[in-house]
Amino acid sequence: MSDHPDPVLRLLWRYDDGAASAPRRGRKQRLSVDDVVDAGIRIADRDGLPGLSMRLLASELGLGAMSLYTYVPGRDELVALMVDRALGRRKLPAMPDGVRDRMALVARVHYEACQQHPWLLEVSGLRAWVGPGASDLYEWQLSAIEGVGLDDIEMDQTVALLIGFASSVAQAQERIRAEERSSGMTQADWWAANADELGVVMAGREYPLAGRVGAAAGEAYQAATDPAREMEFGLARILDGLVAHIEQKRGTPA
Amino acid sequence: MSDHPDPVLRLLWRYDDGAASAPRRGRKQRLSVDDVVDAGIRIADRDGLPGLSMRLLASELGLGAMSLYTYVPGRDELVALMVDRALGRRKLPAMPDGVRDRMALVARVHYEACQQHPWLLEVSGLRAWVGPGASDLYEWQLSAIEGVGLDDIEMDQTVALLIGFASSVAQAQERIRAEERSSGMTQADWWAANADELGVVMAGREYPLAGRVGAAAGEAYQAATDPAREMEFGLARILDGLVAHIEQKRGTPA
DNA sequence: CATCCATTCCGTACGGCGTACGAGAAAGTT
DNA sequence: AACTTTCTCGTACGCCGTACGGAATGGATG
């Protein structure tokens, strides 16, 4: 039957055992779980997820490496806590009127989260823990489209579509930023330095469309006073499609 | 001016120096770069990207670990080669008639690629190398929407939207698969085993929408004879939006 | 043929990682 | 004061990517 429940849940929800009445014996913890998680977020924001090592985190907290394991069962669980907290710490703005603006807001809020915490995009191999931060966020996201005529499954899919899109734009941008940071040259520099070599190396293979479009896109993106043009185009199309679907369903209710 | 060009380009395009006339001196390589890259892909398909270690790869090839470095400068470059090859090895189907079907095909082909090589989704921290596989694919993707009335930048954004969406659906599915594989229990099992604990741990916090929608979605997804329902909904909306945009531009040409 | 040398192969080693283990330190209970 | 529980953390193990240098190989040269 019911396998033992997942022990990480208590940690995610900071649930204190019910035996809170009995004051804890033994040595006291110097820090709180939140201290550890926040420090982890700070490091990941600065150095990326691979740059977050248990030893570094411990030393930034003034702890020995192994002391971390009294706060958190392991690195994976720490990252899960970081994700939930990063998602949950954001204040969720009030919903505007109009489905379209509401859905746009859902996408933009997630986009901002991914920009502030780019390591969120690197957390792929990890299970999606259900914690308070993720739950608050999901509830808020659903509230954007509650009552507009979508059934439950469509609501879930709509939210997934919006935040998936926001993630993928953020990921594309972050990839470029990371590249420029690690190579020390801008995209334009790279193409300038490698145009000749590319000509040699491609040795006659022709890419008429890719060449033309790639060049235009490259120019446009590096102009980039507004770095988020990619966001606007895609979001507009997605919202068009979603609004049309909603209106069509309104026309023919179940 | 032109910094030295990126040495990995020659490897990506398998460009052989021009000094091909002079036969190589010294010991011969036992394998080819493609052998190494293919073996890497095989391992990553099986064990995921973190499971691909240089030592394991070498041993599967019957080599010492350090011998790999005569084929490939390092692990990151190997992964770049794997990506380009995984993208490029696919045969690209002929384009159907009609923009809508063409764009749908672009998304579906990328979706299939991500399903066949889930590790593609984990390659986030890496630069996007321009190799023959990626170039062929991009050219093919652009050919789907060439001449429909979009300008160059919109063409790039349209492709980005389609493949970004395909990736994010694939990623959501892969996350679930990975979870079930690592925990040994299905999603349904997990919820069954943890429902009580969640009730305790959430301690009165209420999620009316998330609870209702999450439950409906969970049921629907695990029914999942068609595991790709999420794909259909989002793709339909995106295509609706894109087609509307294209038709509107056709109506008012520049 | 012998010699030379470019090239590949690979054993060893270094510094880093996550974390298992167990000894010592601190704080509440008796 | 003695005991028990809990936190702290030094050491160590087995992984990782890869720098280095020596051994093996085989075409080019005499």
mmCIF file with all atom_site columns, C-alpha atoms in Angstrom, chain A residues 1-7 9-10 13 15 121-133 135-139 142-144 146 150 152-158 160-161 164-165 168 171 175 178-179 182-183 185 187 190-194 196-198 200-203 205-214 216-217 220-221 229-231 233-238 240-242 244-245 248, chain B residues 1-7 9-10 13 15 121-133 135-139 142-144 146 150 152-158 160-161 164-165 168 171 175 178-179 182-183 185 187 190-194 196-198 200-203 205-214 216-217 220-221 229-231 233-238 240-242 244-245 248:
data_model
loop_
_atom_site.group_PDB
_atom_site.id
_atom_site.type_symbol
_atom_site.label_atom_id
_atom_site.label_alt_id
_atom_site.label_comp_id
_atom_site.label_asym_id
_atom_site.label_entity_id
_atom_site.label_seq_id
_atom_site.pdbx_PDB_ins_code
_atom_site.Cartn_x
_atom_site.Cartn_y
_atom_site.Cartn_z
_atom_site.occupancy
_atom_site.B_iso_or_equiv
_atom_site.pdbx_formal_charge
_atom_site.auth_seq_id
_atom_site.auth_comp_id
_atom_site.auth_asym_id
_atom_site.auth_atom_id
_atom_site.pdbx_PDB_model_num
ATOM 1   C CA . MET A 1 1   ? 0.000   0.000  0.000   1.00 0.00 ? 1   MET A CA 1
ATOM 2   C CA . SER A 1 2   ? 1.214   3.380  0.965   1.00 0.00 ? 2   SER A CA 1
ATOM 3   C CA . ASP A 1 3   ? 4.965   3.288  0.721   1.00 0.00 ? 3   ASP A CA 1
ATOM 4   C CA . HIS A 1 4   ? 6.627   5.508  3.238   1.00 0.00 ? 4   HIS A CA 1
ATOM 5   C CA . PRO A 1 5   ? 5.978   9.065  2.176   1.00 0.00 ? 5   PRO A CA 1
ATOM 6   C CA . ASP A 1 6   ? 8.683   11.132 0.616   1.00 0.00 ? 6   ASP A CA 1
ATOM 7   C CA . PRO A 1 7   ? 10.812  12.595 3.414   1.00 0.00 ? 7   PRO A CA 1
ATOM 8   C CA . LEU A 1 9   ? 8.104   16.919 1.567   1.00 0.00 ? 9   LEU A CA 1
ATOM 9   C CA . ARG A 1 10  ? 8.461   17.868 5.218   1.00 0.00 ? 10  ARG A CA 1
ATOM 10  C CA . TRP A 1 13  ? 6.978   22.677 3.517   1.00 0.00 ? 13  TRP A CA 1
ATOM 11  C CA . TYR A 1 15  ? 6.901   21.034 8.529   1.00 0.00 ? 15  TYR A CA 1
ATOM 12  C CA . LEU A 1 121 ? 16.799  26.616 -16.646 1.00 0.00 ? 121 LEU A CA 1
ATOM 13  C CA . GLU A 1 122 ? 19.583  24.168 -15.891 1.00 0.00 ? 122 GLU A CA 1
ATOM 14  C CA . VAL A 1 123 ? 17.530  22.142 -13.436 1.00 0.00 ? 123 VAL A CA 1
ATOM 15  C CA . SER A 1 124 ? 16.362  19.560 -15.919 1.00 0.00 ? 124 SER A CA 1
ATOM 16  C CA . GLY A 1 125 ? 17.303  16.188 -14.590 1.00 0.00 ? 125 GLY A CA 1
ATOM 17  C CA . LEU A 1 126 ? 15.492  16.820 -11.371 1.00 0.00 ? 126 LEU A CA 1
ATOM 18  C CA . ARG A 1 127 ? 12.087  15.768 -10.246 1.00 0.00 ? 127 ARG A CA 1
ATOM 19  C CA . ALA A 1 128 ? 9.470   18.458 -9.972  1.00 0.00 ? 128 ALA A CA 1
ATOM 20  C CA . TRP A 1 129 ? 8.841   18.614 -6.246  1.00 0.00 ? 129 TRP A CA 1
ATOM 21  C CA . VAL A 1 130 ? 5.561   19.999 -5.086  1.00 0.00 ? 130 VAL A CA 1
ATOM 22  C CA . GLY A 1 131 ? 6.454   22.656 -2.562  1.00 0.00 ? 131 GLY A CA 1
ATOM 23  C CA . PRO A 1 132 ? 4.776   25.786 -1.309  1.00 0.00 ? 132 PRO A CA 1
ATOM 24  C CA . GLY A 1 133 ? 6.494   28.095 -3.759  1.00 0.00 ? 133 GLY A CA 1
ATOM 25  C CA . SER A 1 135 ? 2.076   25.518 -5.490  1.00 0.00 ? 135 SER A CA 1
ATOM 26  C CA . ASP A 1 136 ? 1.442   29.210 -4.825  1.00 0.00 ? 136 ASP A CA 1
ATOM 27  C CA . LEU A 1 137 ? 2.732   30.013 -8.269  1.00 0.00 ? 137 LEU A CA 1
ATOM 28  C CA . TYR A 1 138 ? 0.679   27.343 -10.020 1.00 0.00 ? 138 TYR A CA 1
ATOM 29  C CA . GLU A 1 139 ? -2.446  28.452 -8.185  1.00 0.00 ? 139 GLU A CA 1
ATOM 30  C CA . LEU A 1 142 ? -4.390  29.038 -12.965 1.00 0.00 ? 142 LEU A CA 1
ATOM 31  C CA . SER A 1 143 ? -6.312  31.938 -11.507 1.00 0.00 ? 143 SER A CA 1
ATOM 32  C CA . ALA A 1 144 ? -5.419  33.848 -14.679 1.00 0.00 ? 144 ALA A CA 1
ATOM 33  C CA . GLU A 1 146 ? -10.177 30.315 -14.302 1.00 0.00 ? 146 GLU A CA 1
ATOM 34  C CA . LEU A 1 150 ? -11.501 26.090 -20.573 1.00 0.00 ? 150 LEU A CA 1
ATOM 35  C CA . ASP A 1 152 ? -9.310  21.589 -16.389 1.00 0.00 ? 152 ASP A CA 1
ATOM 36  C CA . ILE A 1 153 ? -6.966  19.834 -18.718 1.00 0.00 ? 153 ILE A CA 1
ATOM 37  C CA . GLU A 1 154 ? -6.894  22.729 -21.115 1.00 0.00 ? 154 GLU A CA 1
ATOM 38  C CA . MET A 1 155 ? -6.132  25.033 -18.216 1.00 0.00 ? 155 MET A CA 1
ATOM 39  C CA . ASP A 1 156 ? -3.117  22.964 -17.304 1.00 0.00 ? 156 ASP A CA 1
ATOM 40  C CA . GLN A 1 157 ? -1.975  22.830 -20.889 1.00 0.00 ? 157 GLN A CA 1
ATOM 41  C CA . THR A 1 158 ? -2.416  26.556 -21.333 1.00 0.00 ? 158 THR A CA 1
ATOM 42  C CA . ALA A 1 160 ? 2.307   24.827 -19.508 1.00 0.00 ? 160 ALA A CA 1
ATOM 43  C CA . LEU A 1 161 ? 2.369   26.447 -22.918 1.00 0.00 ? 161 LEU A CA 1
ATOM 44  C CA . GLY A 1 164 ? 7.306   26.681 -21.467 1.00 0.00 ? 164 GLY A CA 1
ATOM 45  C CA . PHE A 1 165 ? 7.510   29.452 -23.988 1.00 0.00 ? 165 PHE A CA 1
ATOM 46  C CA . SER A 1 168 ? 12.621  28.748 -23.888 1.00 0.00 ? 168 SER A CA 1
ATOM 47  C CA . GLN A 1 171 ? 17.065  29.934 -22.208 1.00 0.00 ? 171 GLN A CA 1
ATOM 48  C CA . ARG A 1 175 ? 22.800  30.760 -23.705 1.00 0.00 ? 175 ARG A CA 1
ATOM 49  C CA . ALA A 1 178 ? 26.859  32.629 -21.109 1.00 0.00 ? 178 ALA A CA 1
ATOM 50  C CA . GLU A 1 179 ? 28.695  32.280 -24.382 1.00 0.00 ? 179 GLU A CA 1
ATOM 51  C CA . SER A 1 182 ? 32.924  32.591 -21.263 1.00 0.00 ? 182 SER A CA 1
ATOM 52  C CA . SER A 1 183 ? 34.521  33.520 -24.557 1.00 0.00 ? 183 SER A CA 1
ATOM 53  C CA . MET A 1 185 ? 33.743  38.181 -27.197 1.00 0.00 ? 185 MET A CA 1
ATOM 54  C CA . GLN A 1 187 ? 28.365  37.379 -30.946 1.00 0.00 ? 187 GLN A CA 1
ATOM 55  C CA . TRP A 1 190 ? 32.781  35.842 -33.019 1.00 0.00 ? 190 TRP A CA 1
ATOM 56  C CA . TRP A 1 191 ? 31.215  36.023 -36.446 1.00 0.00 ? 191 TRP A CA 1
ATOM 57  C CA . ALA A 1 192 ? 33.752  38.617 -37.534 1.00 0.00 ? 192 ALA A CA 1
ATOM 58  C CA . ALA A 1 193 ? 36.628  36.463 -36.329 1.00 0.00 ? 193 ALA A CA 1
ATOM 59  C CA . ASN A 1 194 ? 35.261  33.269 -37.836 1.00 0.00 ? 194 ASN A CA 1
ATOM 60  C CA . ASP A 1 196 ? 36.627  33.520 -43.194 1.00 0.00 ? 196 ASP A CA 1
ATOM 61  C CA . GLU A 1 197 ? 37.258  30.243 -41.458 1.00 0.00 ? 197 GLU A CA 1
ATOM 62  C CA . LEU A 1 198 ? 33.621  29.280 -41.868 1.00 0.00 ? 198 LEU A CA 1
ATOM 63  C CA . VAL A 1 200 ? 36.892  27.665 -45.832 1.00 0.00 ? 200 VAL A CA 1
ATOM 64  C CA . VAL A 1 201 ? 35.526  24.943 -43.663 1.00 0.00 ? 201 VAL A CA 1
ATOM 65  C CA . MET A 1 202 ? 32.084  24.752 -45.178 1.00 0.00 ? 202 MET A CA 1
ATOM 66  C CA . ALA A 1 203 ? 33.836  24.194 -48.471 1.00 0.00 ? 203 ALA A CA 1
ATOM 67  C CA . ARG A 1 205 ? 28.093  23.810 -48.991 1.00 0.00 ? 205 ARG A CA 1
ATOM 68  C CA . GLU A 1 206 ? 25.474  26.452 -49.467 1.00 0.00 ? 206 GLU A CA 1
ATOM 69  C CA . TYR A 1 207 ? 22.901  27.696 -47.028 1.00 0.00 ? 207 TYR A CA 1
ATOM 70  C CA . PRO A 1 208 ? 20.998  30.405 -48.880 1.00 0.00 ? 208 PRO A CA 1
ATOM 71  C CA . LEU A 1 209 ? 18.199  30.801 -46.361 1.00 0.00 ? 209 LEU A CA 1
ATOM 72  C CA . ALA A 1 210 ? 20.206  30.166 -43.234 1.00 0.00 ? 210 ALA A CA 1
ATOM 73  C CA . GLY A 1 211 ? 22.859  32.596 -44.396 1.00 0.00 ? 211 GLY A CA 1
ATOM 74  C CA . ARG A 1 212 ? 20.422  35.357 -45.217 1.00 0.00 ? 212 ARG A CA 1
ATOM 75  C CA . VAL A 1 213 ? 18.126  34.933 -42.237 1.00 0.00 ? 213 VAL A CA 1
ATOM 76  C CA . GLY A 1 214 ? 20.909  34.228 -39.802 1.00 0.00 ? 214 GLY A CA 1
ATOM 77  C CA . ALA A 1 216 ? 19.547  39.497 -40.484 1.00 0.00 ? 216 ALA A CA 1
ATOM 78  C CA . ALA A 1 217 ? 18.671  37.971 -37.144 1.00 0.00 ? 217 ALA A CA 1
ATOM 79  C CA . ALA A 1 220 ? 18.866  42.695 -35.267 1.00 0.00 ? 220 ALA A CA 1
ATOM 80  C CA . TYR A 1 221 ? 19.617  40.925 -32.007 1.00 0.00 ? 221 TYR A CA 1
ATOM 81  C CA . ARG A 1 229 ? 12.209  41.163 -29.101 1.00 0.00 ? 229 ARG A CA 1
ATOM 82  C CA . GLU A 1 230 ? 12.056  37.413 -29.452 1.00 0.00 ? 230 GLU A CA 1
ATOM 83  C CA . MET A 1 231 ? 9.671   37.360 -26.521 1.00 0.00 ? 231 MET A CA 1
ATOM 84  C CA . PHE A 1 233 ? 6.803   38.047 -31.367 1.00 0.00 ? 233 PHE A CA 1
ATOM 85  C CA . GLY A 1 234 ? 6.243   34.602 -29.967 1.00 0.00 ? 234 GLY A CA 1
ATOM 86  C CA . LEU A 1 235 ? 4.062   35.753 -27.132 1.00 0.00 ? 235 LEU A CA 1
ATOM 87  C CA . ALA A 1 236 ? 1.825   37.705 -29.490 1.00 0.00 ? 236 ALA A CA 1
ATOM 88  C CA . ARG A 1 237 ? 1.314   34.625 -31.669 1.00 0.00 ? 237 ARG A CA 1
ATOM 89  C CA . ILE A 1 238 ? 0.643   32.349 -28.725 1.00 0.00 ? 238 ILE A CA 1
ATOM 90  C CA . ASP A 1 240 ? -3.585  35.149 -30.503 1.00 0.00 ? 240 ASP A CA 1
ATOM 91  C CA . GLY A 1 241 ? -3.971  31.416 -30.716 1.00 0.00 ? 241 GLY A CA 1
ATOM 92  C CA . LEU A 1 242 ? -5.098  31.020 -27.133 1.00 0.00 ? 242 LEU A CA 1
ATOM 93  C CA . ALA A 1 244 ? -9.056  32.546 -30.489 1.00 0.00 ? 244 ALA A CA 1
ATOM 94  C CA . HIS A 1 245 ? -9.488  29.140 -28.898 1.00 0.00 ? 245 HIS A CA 1
ATOM 95  C CA . GLN A 1 248 ? -14.430 29.818 -30.057 1.00 0.00 ? 248 GLN A CA 1
ATOM 96  C CA . MET B 1 1   ? 41.579  42.233 -36.019 1.00 0.00 ? 1   MET B CA 1
ATOM 97  C CA . SER B 1 2   ? 40.545  38.726 -36.739 1.00 0.00 ? 2   SER B CA 1
ATOM 98  C CA . ASP B 1 3   ? 41.399  36.716 -33.684 1.00 0.00 ? 3   ASP B CA 1
ATOM 99  C CA . HIS B 1 4   ? 42.495  33.220 -34.505 1.00 0.00 ? 4   HIS B CA 1
ATOM 100 C CA . PRO B 1 5   ? 39.440  31.360 -35.695 1.00 0.00 ? 5   PRO B CA 1
ATOM 101 C CA . ASP B 1 6   ? 37.752  28.833 -33.495 1.00 0.00 ? 6   ASP B CA 1
ATOM 102 C CA . PRO B 1 7   ? 39.624  25.515 -33.803 1.00 0.00 ? 7   PRO B CA 1
ATOM 103 C CA . LEU B 1 9   ? 34.996  24.543 -36.459 1.00 0.00 ? 9   LEU B CA 1
ATOM 104 C CA . ARG B 1 10  ? 37.371  22.322 -38.418 1.00 0.00 ? 10  ARG B CA 1
ATOM 105 C CA . TRP B 1 13  ? 32.881  20.254 -40.365 1.00 0.00 ? 13  TRP B CA 1
ATOM 106 C CA . TYR B 1 15  ? 37.661  19.688 -42.485 1.00 0.00 ? 15  TYR B CA 1
ATOM 107 C CA . LEU B 1 121 ? 17.554  18.930 -23.601 1.00 0.00 ? 121 LEU B CA 1
ATOM 108 C CA . GLU B 1 122 ? 20.275  18.866 -20.973 1.00 0.00 ? 122 GLU B CA 1
ATOM 109 C CA . VAL B 1 123 ? 22.814  20.647 -23.123 1.00 0.00 ? 123 VAL B CA 1
ATOM 110 C CA . SER B 1 124 ? 22.109  24.096 -21.817 1.00 0.00 ? 124 SER B CA 1
ATOM 111 C CA . GLY B 1 125 ? 25.323  25.552 -20.573 1.00 0.00 ? 125 GLY B CA 1
ATOM 112 C CA . LEU B 1 126 ? 26.975  25.000 -23.887 1.00 0.00 ? 126 LEU B CA 1
ATOM 113 C CA . ARG B 1 127 ? 27.585  27.310 -26.778 1.00 0.00 ? 127 ARG B CA 1
ATOM 114 C CA . ALA B 1 128 ? 25.545  26.744 -29.892 1.00 0.00 ? 128 ALA B CA 1
ATOM 115 C CA . TRP B 1 129 ? 28.173  25.669 -32.375 1.00 0.00 ? 129 TRP B CA 1
ATOM 116 C CA . VAL B 1 130 ? 27.416  26.124 -36.019 1.00 0.00 ? 130 VAL B CA 1
ATOM 117 C CA . GLY B 1 131 ? 28.073  22.751 -37.593 1.00 0.00 ? 131 GLY B CA 1
ATOM 118 C CA . PRO B 1 132 ? 26.794  20.958 -40.654 1.00 0.00 ? 132 PRO B CA 1
ATOM 119 C CA . GLY B 1 133 ? 24.001  19.159 -38.850 1.00 0.00 ? 133 GLY B CA 1
ATOM 120 C CA . SER B 1 135 ? 22.999  24.191 -40.461 1.00 0.00 ? 135 SER B CA 1
ATOM 121 C CA . ASP B 1 136 ? 21.231  21.620 -42.595 1.00 0.00 ? 136 ASP B CA 1
ATOM 122 C CA . LEU B 1 137 ? 18.424  21.510 -40.091 1.00 0.00 ? 137 LEU B CA 1
ATOM 123 C CA . TYR B 1 138 ? 18.078  25.276 -39.834 1.00 0.00 ? 138 TYR B CA 1
ATOM 124 C CA . GLU B 1 139 ? 18.041  25.595 -43.592 1.00 0.00 ? 139 GLU B CA 1
ATOM 125 C CA . LEU B 1 142 ? 13.484  27.991 -42.813 1.00 0.00 ? 142 LEU B CA 1
ATOM 126 C CA . SER B 1 143 ? 12.457  26.440 -46.096 1.00 0.00 ? 143 SER B CA 1
ATOM 127 C CA . ALA B 1 144 ? 9.141   25.636 -44.442 1.00 0.00 ? 144 ALA B CA 1
ATOM 128 C CA . GLU B 1 146 ? 10.234  30.849 -47.058 1.00 0.00 ? 146 GLU B CA 1
ATOM 129 C CA . LEU B 1 150 ? 7.441   36.948 -43.319 1.00 0.00 ? 150 LEU B CA 1
ATOM 130 C CA . ASP B 1 152 ? 13.867  37.527 -42.227 1.00 0.00 ? 152 ASP B CA 1
ATOM 131 C CA . ILE B 1 153 ? 13.668  38.299 -38.553 1.00 0.00 ? 153 ILE B CA 1
ATOM 132 C CA . GLU B 1 154 ? 10.171  36.962 -38.263 1.00 0.00 ? 154 GLU B CA 1
ATOM 133 C CA . MET B 1 155 ? 11.285  33.800 -40.016 1.00 0.00 ? 155 MET B CA 1
ATOM 134 C CA . ASP B 1 156 ? 13.978  33.269 -37.425 1.00 0.00 ? 156 ASP B CA 1
ATOM 135 C CA . GLN B 1 157 ? 11.565  33.985 -34.604 1.00 0.00 ? 157 GLN B CA 1
ATOM 136 C CA . THR B 1 158 ? 8.968   31.652 -36.043 1.00 0.00 ? 158 THR B CA 1
ATOM 137 C CA . ALA B 1 160 ? 12.604  29.566 -32.712 1.00 0.00 ? 160 ALA B CA 1
ATOM 138 C CA . LEU B 1 161 ? 9.037   29.542 -31.458 1.00 0.00 ? 161 LEU B CA 1
ATOM 139 C CA . GLY B 1 164 ? 11.309  26.041 -28.464 1.00 0.00 ? 164 GLY B CA 1
ATOM 140 C CA . PHE B 1 165 ? 7.818   24.751 -27.955 1.00 0.00 ? 165 PHE B CA 1
ATOM 141 C CA . SER B 1 168 ? 9.634   22.304 -23.812 1.00 0.00 ? 168 SER B CA 1
ATOM 142 C CA . GLN B 1 171 ? 11.395  18.265 -21.635 1.00 0.00 ? 171 GLN B CA 1
ATOM 143 C CA . ARG B 1 175 ? 11.266  14.898 -16.721 1.00 0.00 ? 175 ARG B CA 1
ATOM 144 C CA . ALA B 1 178 ? 13.264  10.272 -15.601 1.00 0.00 ? 178 ALA B CA 1
ATOM 145 C CA . GLU B 1 179 ? 11.401  10.617 -12.335 1.00 0.00 ? 179 GLU B CA 1
ATOM 146 C CA . SER B 1 182 ? 14.736  6.848  -10.807 1.00 0.00 ? 182 SER B CA 1
ATOM 147 C CA . SER B 1 183 ? 12.057  6.398  -8.169  1.00 0.00 ? 183 SER B CA 1
ATOM 148 C CA . MET B 1 185 ? 7.139   4.334  -9.093  1.00 0.00 ? 185 MET B CA 1
ATOM 149 C CA . GLN B 1 187 ? 3.277   9.344  -11.006 1.00 0.00 ? 187 GLN B CA 1
ATOM 150 C CA . TRP B 1 190 ? 3.717   8.667  -5.951  1.00 0.00 ? 190 TRP B CA 1
ATOM 151 C CA . TRP B 1 191 ? 0.534   10.633 -5.437  1.00 0.00 ? 191 TRP B CA 1
ATOM 152 C CA . ALA B 1 192 ? -1.117  7.645  -3.831  1.00 0.00 ? 192 ALA B CA 1
ATOM 153 C CA . ALA B 1 193 ? 1.774   7.150  -1.454  1.00 0.00 ? 193 ALA B CA 1
ATOM 154 C CA . ASN B 1 194 ? 2.084   10.818 -0.594  1.00 0.00 ? 194 ASN B CA 1
ATOM 155 C CA . ASP B 1 196 ? -1.857  11.734 3.164   1.00 0.00 ? 196 ASP B CA 1
ATOM 156 C CA . GLU B 1 197 ? 1.538   13.172 3.919   1.00 0.00 ? 197 GLU B CA 1
ATOM 157 C CA . LEU B 1 198 ? 0.817   16.135 1.669   1.00 0.00 ? 198 LEU B CA 1
ATOM 158 C CA . VAL B 1 200 ? -0.489  16.838 6.833   1.00 0.00 ? 200 VAL B CA 1
ATOM 159 C CA . VAL B 1 201 ? 2.412   18.841 5.615   1.00 0.00 ? 201 VAL B CA 1
ATOM 160 C CA . MET B 1 202 ? 0.458   21.527 3.806   1.00 0.00 ? 202 MET B CA 1
ATOM 161 C CA . ALA B 1 203 ? -1.302  22.092 7.087   1.00 0.00 ? 203 ALA B CA 1
ATOM 162 C CA . ARG B 1 205 ? -2.999  25.877 3.067   1.00 0.00 ? 205 ARG B CA 1
ATOM 163 C CA . GLU B 1 206 ? -5.575  25.606 0.341   1.00 0.00 ? 206 GLU B CA 1
ATOM 164 C CA . TYR B 1 207 ? -5.048  25.314 -3.377  1.00 0.00 ? 207 TYR B CA 1
ATOM 165 C CA . PRO B 1 208 ? -8.529  25.074 -4.851  1.00 0.00 ? 208 PRO B CA 1
ATOM 166 C CA . LEU B 1 209 ? -7.519  25.517 -8.474  1.00 0.00 ? 209 LEU B CA 1
ATOM 167 C CA . ALA B 1 210 ? -4.216  23.708 -8.323  1.00 0.00 ? 210 ALA B CA 1
ATOM 168 C CA . GLY B 1 211 ? -5.832  20.807 -6.530  1.00 0.00 ? 211 GLY B CA 1
ATOM 169 C CA . ARG B 1 212 ? -8.695  20.479 -8.959  1.00 0.00 ? 212 ARG B CA 1
ATOM 170 C CA . VAL B 1 213 ? -6.716  21.037 -12.149 1.00 0.00 ? 213 VAL B CA 1
ATOM 171 C CA . GLY B 1 214 ? -3.693  19.111 -11.019 1.00 0.00 ? 214 GLY B CA 1
ATOM 172 C CA . ALA B 1 216 ? -7.592  16.256 -13.596 1.00 0.00 ? 216 ALA B CA 1
ATOM 173 C CA . ALA B 1 217 ? -4.356  16.692 -15.473 1.00 0.00 ? 217 ALA B CA 1
ATOM 174 C CA . ALA B 1 220 ? -5.537  12.453 -17.990 1.00 0.00 ? 220 ALA B CA 1
ATOM 175 C CA . TYR B 1 221 ? -1.789  12.185 -18.453 1.00 0.00 ? 221 TYR B CA 1
ATOM 176 C CA . ARG B 1 229 ? -1.682  15.287 -25.804 1.00 0.00 ? 229 ARG B CA 1
ATOM 177 C CA . GLU B 1 230 ? 0.172   18.247 -24.408 1.00 0.00 ? 230 GLU B CA 1
ATOM 178 C CA . MET B 1 231 ? 1.866   18.624 -27.771 1.00 0.00 ? 231 MET B CA 1
ATOM 179 C CA . PHE B 1 233 ? -3.028  21.442 -27.711 1.00 0.00 ? 233 PHE B CA 1
ATOM 180 C CA . GLY B 1 234 ? -0.107  23.821 -27.656 1.00 0.00 ? 234 GLY B CA 1
ATOM 181 C CA . LEU B 1 235 ? 0.855   23.211 -31.240 1.00 0.00 ? 235 LEU B CA 1
ATOM 182 C CA . ALA B 1 236 ? -2.678  23.889 -32.442 1.00 0.00 ? 236 ALA B CA 1
ATOM 183 C CA . ARG B 1 237 ? -2.730  27.219 -30.600 1.00 0.00 ? 237 ARG B CA 1
ATOM 184 C CA . ILE B 1 238 ? 0.690   28.249 -31.859 1.00 0.00 ? 238 ILE B CA 1
ATOM 185 C CA . ASP B 1 240 ? -3.404  29.235 -35.193 1.00 0.00 ? 240 ASP B CA 1
ATOM 186 C CA . GLY B 1 241 ? -1.514  32.303 -34.069 1.00 0.00 ? 241 GLY B CA 1
ATOM 187 C CA . LEU B 1 242 ? 1.201   31.967 -36.675 1.00 0.00 ? 242 LEU B CA 1
ATOM 188 C CA . ALA B 1 244 ? -3.326  34.302 -38.525 1.00 0.00 ? 244 ALA B CA 1
ATOM 189 C CA . HIS B 1 245 ? -0.244  36.491 -38.489 1.00 0.00 ? 245 HIS B CA 1
ATOM 190 C CA . GLN B 1 248 ? -2.829  39.231 -41.938 1.00 0.00 ? 248 GLN B CA 1
#
